[in-house]
Short mmCIF file of C-alpha atoms in Angstrom, two decimals:
data_model
loop_
_atom_site.label_atom_id
_atom_site.label_comp_id
_atom_site.label_asym_id
_atom_site.label_seq_id
_atom_site.Cartn_x
_atom_site.Cartn_y
_atom_site.Cartn_z
CA MET E 1 120.56 98.55 74.12
CA SER E 2 118.23 97.14 76.76
CA ALA E 3 118.80 98.30 80.31
CA CYS E 4 118.50 94.94 82.06
CA PRO E 5 118.25 91.19 81.38
CA GLU E 6 114.51 91.14 82.17
CA THR E 7 113.81 93.71 79.44
CA GLU E 8 116.03 91.86 76.96
CA ARG E 9 114.25 88.53 77.55
CA PHE E 10 110.90 90.26 77.10
CA ALA E 11 112.05 91.96 73.89
CA ALA E 12 113.56 88.72 72.57
CA LEU E 13 110.22 86.93 72.81
CA LEU E 14 108.50 89.83 71.03
CA ARG E 15 111.08 89.68 68.23
CA SER E 16 110.56 85.94 67.93
CA LEU E 17 106.78 86.34 67.62
CA LYS E 18 107.18 89.16 65.12
CA SER E 19 109.63 87.15 63.02
CA ARG E 20 107.39 84.09 63.01
CA SER E 21 104.37 86.11 61.93
CA GLY E 22 106.16 87.28 58.77
CA LEU E 23 104.59 90.72 59.14
CA SER E 24 106.40 94.02 58.86
CA TYR E 25 106.33 96.64 61.59
CA GLU E 26 103.88 98.66 59.49
CA ALA E 27 101.53 95.70 59.08
CA LEU E 28 101.71 94.85 62.77
CA ALA E 29 101.02 98.48 63.63
CA ARG E 30 97.87 98.52 61.51
CA LYS E 31 96.55 95.29 63.00
CA SER E 32 97.44 96.02 66.65
CA GLY E 33 96.56 99.70 66.73
CA LEU E 34 100.07 100.73 67.82
CA SER E 35 102.55 102.92 66.01
CA GLY E 36 105.41 101.33 64.10
CA SER E 37 108.02 103.26 66.07
CA THR E 38 106.50 102.07 69.34
CA LEU E 39 106.60 98.44 68.21
CA HIS E 40 110.20 98.89 67.11
CA ARG E 41 111.19 100.21 70.57
CA TYR E 42 109.45 97.31 72.29
CA CYS E 43 111.19 94.72 70.09
CA ARG E 44 114.59 96.39 70.54
CA GLY E 45 114.14 96.49 74.31
CA ALA E 46 114.42 100.28 74.32
CA SER E 47 111.21 100.60 76.36
CA VAL E 48 108.65 98.50 78.20
CA PRO E 49 104.90 99.16 77.78
CA GLN E 50 103.21 100.24 81.00
CA ASP E 51 99.99 98.38 80.16
CA TYR E 52 99.97 94.70 79.35
CA GLY E 53 96.97 95.14 77.07
CA SER E 54 99.09 96.45 74.21
CA VAL E 55 101.50 93.52 74.63
CA HIS E 56 98.64 91.03 74.60
CA ARG E 57 97.19 92.68 71.48
CA LEU E 58 100.50 92.53 69.64
CA ALA E 59 101.12 88.89 70.60
CA THR E 60 97.61 87.91 69.53
CA VAL E 61 98.11 89.50 66.11
CA CYS E 62 101.35 87.49 65.80
CA GLY E 63 99.41 84.29 66.54
CA ALA E 64 100.86 83.54 69.98
CA THR E 65 99.70 80.33 71.63
CA PRO E 66 98.19 80.29 75.17
CA ASP E 67 101.51 79.00 76.57
CA GLU E 68 103.38 81.80 74.82
CA LEU E 69 100.89 84.34 76.16
CA ARG E 70 101.51 83.06 79.69
CA THR E 71 105.26 83.32 79.23
CA LEU E 72 104.96 86.76 77.68
CA HIS E 73 102.87 88.04 80.59
CA ARG E 74 105.44 86.74 83.10
CA LEU E 75 108.33 88.34 81.21
CA TRP E 76 106.44 91.62 80.86
CA ALA E 77 105.74 91.71 84.62
CA LEU E 78 109.42 91.18 85.43
CA ALA E 79 110.56 93.73 82.83
CA ASP E 80 108.03 96.29 84.05
CA ALA E 81 109.13 95.81 87.66
CA ALA E 82 112.78 96.17 86.63
CA ARG E 83 111.94 99.34 84.70
CA ALA E 84 110.17 100.81 87.73
CA ALA E 85 113.14 99.90 89.94
CA ALA E 86 115.58 101.55 87.54
CA ALA E 87 113.41 104.66 87.40
CA GLY E 88 113.41 104.84 91.20
CA GLU E 89 117.20 104.57 91.39
CA GLN E 90 117.53 107.44 88.92
CA GLY E 91 115.33 109.68 91.05
CA ASP E 92 112.32 109.62 88.73
CA ALA E 93 108.86 110.13 90.16
CA PRO E 94 107.39 106.74 91.03
CA ASP E 95 104.38 105.43 89.19
CA PRO E 96 101.41 105.95 91.55
CA ALA E 97 100.17 102.45 90.76
CA ASP E 98 103.42 100.79 91.75
CA ARG E 99 103.54 99.21 95.17
CA SER E 100 106.77 100.15 96.93
CA PRO E 101 107.78 96.59 97.86
CA ALA E 102 107.33 95.06 94.39
CA PRO E 103 109.71 96.93 92.06
CA ASP E 104 112.65 97.09 94.44
CA SER E 105 112.55 93.36 95.02
CA ALA E 106 112.02 92.29 91.42
CA ASP E 107 115.68 91.40 90.83
CA GLN E 108 116.07 87.85 92.06
CA SER E 109 119.84 88.29 92.44
CA ARG E 110 119.38 90.39 95.55
CA ALA E 111 119.95 88.98 99.00
CA PRO E 112 116.75 87.93 100.83
CA ALA E 113 117.30 90.57 103.49
CA ASP E 114 117.39 93.38 100.90
CA PRO E 115 113.62 94.05 100.80
CA THR E 116 113.40 94.78 104.50
CA PRO E 117 114.59 98.43 104.47
CA ASP E 118 112.65 99.09 101.28
CA MET E 119 109.47 97.98 102.97
CA ALA E 120 109.72 100.69 105.61
CA ALA E 121 107.54 102.90 103.47
CA ALA E 122 105.14 100.11 102.62
CA PRO E 123 101.66 99.99 104.14
CA ARG E 124 102.67 98.48 107.46
CA THR E 125 100.37 98.05 110.36
CA THR E 126 101.39 99.12 113.82
CA PRO E 127 103.31 96.48 115.75
CA ASP E 128 101.26 94.35 118.04
CA PRO E 129 102.94 94.57 121.44
CA SER E 130 100.34 92.52 123.24
CA GLY E 131 101.02 89.19 121.64
CA GLU E 132 104.44 88.26 122.98
CA PRO E 133 104.41 84.89 124.73
CA THR E 134 106.58 85.98 127.65
CA PRO E 135 104.33 88.09 129.96
CA ALA E 136 102.36 85.14 131.29
CA ALA E 137 105.51 83.40 132.42
CA ASP E 138 107.17 86.52 133.82
CA HIS E 139 104.27 87.38 136.13
CA SER E 140 103.51 83.91 137.28
CA ASP E 141 105.14 84.70 140.64
CA ASP E 142 102.43 87.25 141.53
CA PRO E 143 99.76 84.88 142.84
CA THR E 144 101.69 83.42 145.80
CA PRO E 145 99.02 81.58 147.74
CA ASP E 146 100.36 81.65 151.30
CA PRO E 147 97.75 79.48 153.03
CA GLN E 148 99.08 80.11 156.55
CA PRO E 149 100.88 83.23 157.80
CA ASP E 150 103.87 81.56 159.45
CA PRO E 151 101.90 79.40 161.95
CA GLU E 152 103.01 78.54 165.46
CA PRO E 153 101.70 74.99 165.83
CA ASP E 154 103.61 74.22 169.04
CA PRO E 155 100.96 73.71 171.75
CA GLN E 156 103.58 73.74 174.51
CA PRO E 157 104.89 77.20 175.45
CA ASP E 158 108.63 77.61 175.58
CA PRO E 159 110.00 77.44 179.09
CA GLU E 160 112.11 80.51 178.37
CA PRO E 161 110.65 83.88 179.32
CA ASP E 162 111.40 85.30 175.87
CA PRO E 163 108.62 84.14 173.47
CA GLN E 164 110.30 85.53 170.31
CA PRO E 165 111.41 82.83 167.81
CA ASP E 166 115.06 83.86 167.75
CA PRO E 167 117.18 81.77 165.44
CA GLU E 168 119.85 81.49 168.15
CA PRO E 169 118.08 80.57 171.47
CA ASP E 170 119.84 80.05 174.75
CA ALA E 171 121.96 76.95 174.76
CA GLY E 172 120.43 75.61 177.96
CA ALA E 173 116.83 75.49 176.80
CA THR E 174 116.09 71.93 175.73
CA PRO E 175 112.50 72.23 174.32
CA LEU E 176 113.52 75.09 171.94
CA PRO E 177 115.51 73.10 169.35
CA ALA E 178 112.59 70.73 168.74
CA ALA E 179 110.13 73.65 168.30
CA LEU E 180 112.57 75.51 166.05
CA SER E 181 113.01 72.40 163.94
CA ARG E 182 109.25 72.06 163.56
CA ARG E 183 109.00 75.71 162.50
CA ARG E 184 111.74 75.29 159.94
CA ARG E 185 110.11 72.17 158.53
CA LEU E 186 106.77 74.01 158.27
CA ARG E 187 108.34 76.99 156.57
CA THR E 188 110.15 74.72 154.17
CA SER E 189 106.87 72.98 153.35
CA VAL E 190 105.13 76.31 152.71
CA VAL E 191 107.98 77.54 150.47
CA ALA E 192 107.93 74.28 148.53
CA ALA E 193 104.18 74.56 148.03
CA VAL E 194 104.55 78.12 146.73
CA ILE E 195 107.29 77.06 144.32
CA VAL E 196 105.18 74.17 143.01
CA ALA E 197 102.23 76.51 142.51
CA ALA E 198 104.37 79.07 140.69
CA VAL E 199 105.85 76.43 138.40
CA SER E 200 102.37 75.10 137.63
CA VAL E 201 101.04 78.57 136.78
CA SER E 202 104.07 79.26 134.59
CA ALA E 203 103.69 76.00 132.70
CA TRP E 204 99.98 76.66 132.12
CA ALA E 205 100.70 80.18 130.87
CA LEU E 206 103.38 79.00 128.46
CA THR E 207 101.22 76.28 126.96
CA ASN E 208 97.85 78.03 126.91
CA GLY E 209 98.35 81.76 127.26
CA PRO E 210 99.43 82.98 123.79
CA SER E 211 97.21 80.64 121.78
CA SER E 212 94.07 81.38 123.77
CA SER E 213 94.46 85.15 123.83
CA GLY E 214 93.64 85.53 120.14
CA GLY E 215 94.99 89.06 119.98
CA GLY E 216 98.70 88.39 119.81
CA ARG E 217 100.93 87.00 117.16
CA ASP E 218 103.01 83.89 117.42
CA THR E 219 106.71 84.06 116.71
CA GLY E 220 107.50 80.39 117.15
CA GLU E 221 107.91 77.60 114.67
CA ASP E 222 104.16 77.32 114.13
CA ARG E 223 103.99 80.75 112.42
CA PRO E 224 107.25 81.35 110.54
CA LEU E 225 105.96 84.47 108.76
CA PHE E 226 106.08 86.30 112.11
CA SER E 227 109.61 85.16 112.91
CA ALA E 228 112.64 87.41 112.75
CA GLY E 229 113.72 85.61 109.59
CA CYS E 230 110.89 87.10 107.51
CA PRO E 231 110.56 90.80 106.60
CA PRO E 232 107.50 92.82 107.65
CA VAL E 233 106.26 92.84 104.06
CA ILE E 234 106.72 90.04 101.51
CA ALA E 235 106.17 91.09 97.91
CA MET E 236 106.67 90.20 94.26
CA GLY E 237 110.24 89.52 93.18
CA GLU E 238 111.38 87.86 96.40
CA HIS E 239 112.66 84.31 96.45
CA ASP E 240 113.15 82.70 99.85
CA GLU E 241 111.62 80.45 102.50
CA CYS E 242 109.19 83.18 103.56
CA VAL E 243 107.65 83.14 100.09
CA ARG E 244 107.56 79.35 100.24
CA GLU E 245 105.59 79.56 103.49
CA VAL E 246 103.08 81.95 101.88
CA GLN E 247 102.66 79.56 98.96
CA ARG E 248 102.30 76.59 101.31
CA LEU E 249 99.51 78.33 103.24
CA LEU E 250 97.70 79.31 100.04
CA HIS E 251 98.00 75.76 98.72
CA ALA E 252 96.59 74.42 102.00
CA LYS E 253 93.53 76.61 101.42
CA GLY E 254 92.95 75.03 98.03
CA ALA E 255 94.77 77.48 95.76
CA ASP E 256 96.29 76.14 92.54
CA ILE E 257 99.85 77.33 93.12
CA GLY E 258 103.34 75.89 93.00
CA VAL E 259 105.40 75.90 96.20
CA ASP E 260 108.77 76.94 94.81
CA GLY E 261 109.65 79.99 96.95
CA ASP E 262 109.45 82.35 93.94
CA PHE E 263 107.06 85.33 94.35
CA GLY E 264 106.15 85.71 90.69
CA PRO E 265 103.00 86.76 88.79
CA GLN E 266 101.07 83.60 89.73
CA THR E 267 101.78 84.07 93.43
CA LEU E 268 100.81 87.74 93.08
CA ARG E 269 97.46 86.72 91.58
CA ARG E 270 96.80 84.13 94.27
CA VAL E 271 97.73 86.51 97.11
CA THR E 272 95.45 89.19 95.66
CA ALA E 273 92.59 86.71 95.25
CA PHE E 274 93.03 85.52 98.84
CA GLN E 275 92.92 89.11 100.09
CA VAL E 276 89.67 89.73 98.20
CA LEU E 277 88.06 86.55 99.56
CA ALA E 278 89.28 87.30 103.10
CA GLY E 279 87.95 90.87 103.05
CA LEU E 280 91.39 92.51 103.09
CA GLN E 281 92.79 95.32 100.97
CA PRO E 282 93.81 93.61 97.69
CA ASN E 283 97.26 95.18 97.38
CA GLY E 284 99.11 91.98 96.42
CA VAL E 285 101.68 92.20 99.23
CA VAL E 286 101.84 90.03 102.34
CA ALA E 287 101.95 92.41 105.31
CA GLU E 288 100.79 91.70 108.87
CA PRO E 289 97.00 91.58 108.20
CA THR E 290 97.49 89.10 105.36
CA LYS E 291 99.93 87.03 107.42
CA LYS E 292 97.38 86.74 110.23
CA ALA E 293 94.60 85.84 107.81
CA LEU E 294 96.74 83.16 106.14
CA TYR E 295 97.07 81.43 109.50
CA THR E 296 93.56 82.03 110.89
CA SER E 297 91.10 82.58 108.04
CA ARG E 298 88.81 79.76 106.95
CA VAL E 299 88.69 81.02 103.37
CA ARG E 300 88.80 78.26 100.77
CA MET E 301 90.27 78.92 97.33
CA GLY E 302 89.13 75.83 95.48
CA VAL E 303 87.59 76.74 92.11
CA TRP E 304 85.86 75.16 89.15
CA SER E 305 87.92 72.89 86.94
CA PRO E 306 88.54 73.95 83.32
CA GLN E 307 86.11 71.26 82.19
CA LYS E 308 83.33 72.67 84.37
CA VAL E 309 84.11 76.22 83.20
CA ARG E 310 83.84 75.18 79.54
CA GLN E 311 80.57 73.39 80.14
CA ARG E 312 79.00 76.33 81.98
CA VAL E 313 80.19 78.91 79.44
CA ARG E 314 78.63 76.82 76.65
CA GLU E 315 75.36 76.66 78.57
CA VAL E 316 75.23 80.43 79.15
CA PHE E 317 76.25 81.24 75.54
CA PRO E 318 74.21 78.73 73.48
CA GLU E 319 74.35 81.04 70.43
CA VAL E 320 78.17 81.13 70.26
CA PRO E 321 79.43 78.45 72.66
CA GLY E 322 82.77 77.76 71.01
CA LYS E 323 83.70 81.39 70.61
CA ALA E 324 82.67 82.25 74.18
CA VAL E 325 84.90 79.48 75.53
CA ALA E 326 87.77 80.71 73.32
CA ILE E 327 87.34 84.27 74.64
CA ALA E 328 87.41 83.08 78.27
CA ASP E 329 90.44 80.89 77.57
CA CYS E 330 92.27 83.81 75.97
CA GLN E 331 91.39 86.13 78.85
CA SER E 332 92.11 83.93 81.89
CA PHE E 333 93.17 80.45 80.74
CA LEU E 334 89.83 79.36 82.29
CA ASP E 335 91.09 80.27 85.77
CA PRO E 336 88.24 81.75 87.90
CA LEU E 337 90.77 83.45 90.23
CA HIS E 338 92.83 85.03 87.44
CA ILE E 339 93.64 88.67 88.19
CA LEU E 340 95.54 90.94 85.83
CA PRO E 341 97.01 94.08 87.46
CA ASN E 342 97.90 97.02 85.25
CA THR E 343 100.50 99.64 86.10
CA ASN E 344 97.87 102.38 85.91
CA GLY E 345 96.25 100.96 89.05
CA THR E 346 93.32 99.15 87.42
CA ARG E 347 92.70 95.42 87.44
CA ASN E 348 90.77 92.87 85.43
CA TRP E 349 89.02 90.10 87.33
CA GLY E 350 88.05 86.47 86.89
CA LEU E 351 87.20 84.26 83.93
CA PHE E 352 86.25 87.00 81.47
CA GLN E 353 88.59 89.58 83.04
CA ILE E 354 85.86 92.05 83.95
CA SER E 355 87.49 95.46 84.33
CA ASP E 356 87.11 97.75 87.32
CA ALA E 357 85.04 100.14 85.21
CA ARG E 358 82.68 97.39 84.08
CA LEU E 359 82.38 96.13 87.65
CA ARG E 360 81.16 99.52 88.79
CA GLU E 361 78.79 99.69 85.85
CA LEU E 362 77.35 96.26 86.63
CA GLY E 363 77.13 96.97 90.36
CA GLY E 364 79.58 94.20 91.20
CA THR E 365 82.65 93.88 93.38
CA PRO E 366 85.98 92.09 92.92
CA ARG E 367 84.66 89.33 95.17
CA ASP E 368 81.66 88.92 92.85
CA ALA E 369 83.95 88.84 89.82
CA LEU E 370 85.95 85.94 91.30
CA ASP E 371 82.74 83.89 91.49
CA PRO E 372 82.73 81.96 88.19
CA GLU E 373 78.94 81.92 87.87
CA TRP E 374 78.65 85.70 88.45
CA ASN E 375 81.52 86.37 86.05
CA ILE E 376 80.02 84.29 83.24
CA GLN E 377 76.60 85.90 83.70
CA ALA E 378 78.24 89.37 83.68
CA ALA E 379 79.99 88.51 80.40
CA ARG E 380 76.65 87.38 79.01
CA THR E 381 75.13 90.75 79.97
CA LEU E 382 77.92 92.62 78.20
CA TRP E 383 77.67 90.38 75.13
CA SER E 384 73.88 90.80 74.94
CA ARG E 385 74.08 94.56 74.43
CA ASP E 386 75.29 94.24 70.84
CA ARG E 387 75.43 90.46 70.65
CA ASP E 388 79.16 90.56 70.10
CA PHE E 389 82.38 90.38 72.11
CA GLY E 390 83.31 94.01 71.63
CA ASP E 391 84.43 94.23 75.26
CA TRP E 392 87.24 91.80 74.43
CA PRO E 393 88.54 93.03 71.03
CA HIS E 394 92.01 91.52 71.37
CA CYS E 395 90.80 88.07 72.27
CA GLU E 396 87.92 88.23 69.81
CA ARG E 397 90.35 88.54 66.91
CA ALA E 398 92.32 85.57 68.24
CA ALA E 399 89.12 83.54 68.68
CA GLU E 400 87.60 84.21 65.27
CA ALA E 401 85.75 81.08 64.24
CA PRO E 402 86.03 79.93 60.60
CA ARG E 403 82.36 78.92 60.66
CA SER E 404 81.20 82.52 60.19
CA PRO E 405 83.37 84.05 57.42
CA ALA E 406 81.01 86.98 56.84
CA THR E 407 81.20 88.03 60.44
CA ALA E 408 84.97 87.58 60.48
CA ASP E 409 85.35 89.75 57.39
CA SER E 410 83.17 92.48 58.83
CA ARG E 411 85.30 92.69 61.97
CA THR E 412 88.69 92.83 60.20
#
């Protein structure tokens, strides 16, 4: 009875995990903290949870592997976007946390041009009329350096009484044709010089003007995101060459991202991380400010390797090194730039997925949370309060170590 293929694929994976666990709905409800009827709706595809946390909790209780958790998160994101799109088509009030470009473009079967009208209500910046490359060439005729105002170089006066340089002099005057010829040659030379100067100015303006101005935006082949072929806003769910260009630019800055043209959850996380590092609003959509920054910003997105993350986590948590690494792996797959957006508008950041509320409490910012050293030290601060991982209850259950049975029993 699911409403769309995305929801059915999501529900199918939940049913598979539930079946493999061998637990009943009642048992799963007790362990995950959800009601049995709610779990039954999720597994039937009758509804999609608005917060991924409950999905993660359920999958952890079922014993999902890290790869299965990754797949489940991707399927949940697509199902949630499809649900929001269906709600919008039925006239329901939109979720305030939903970004207008993302849900409408979540169905990959739509034509690439479909998101363009939907993005009219997205947070668009005012068009930049000053960056077109044509004005320099159009006004290159203005500076017409006329070095001599139609000179009269003939030292010999005309024998005719009329000194005016008529184009049709008397036929009997013999010196006039020679003087007229000299004048015409001089004028021709002046006109040729002006034309050469104008062409030179135009060529200089075309080659140097737009790139040196700094305030305009290129629309040529060097910046495809600003071409007519790309919409004003590029967002999750789209699949085209514009997305491929975004991924290529992120990869060139050191981001770990595939260049496949599919704006999925991983691209959403990398775009959001880039916006944080570049000092932009982290809304997860590629509008004009983000496009400009992708081409001009010197931000680097290279991060610690998983091996370095494990080593540092063990050093900061010498009391429980293995469990601390397991918690970080469960939370972010040891990815320092991992960002988990929730449909209620909150986000979790970095290696230990520090929440927005904890960030405010610790006096940190999203940029701080994407720094692996700061994130690990923040997790240590939270752990030190009660010397447990109570801030990560779902992952703590998944990371229970057999070496401390008493502790494991007390937390069940």
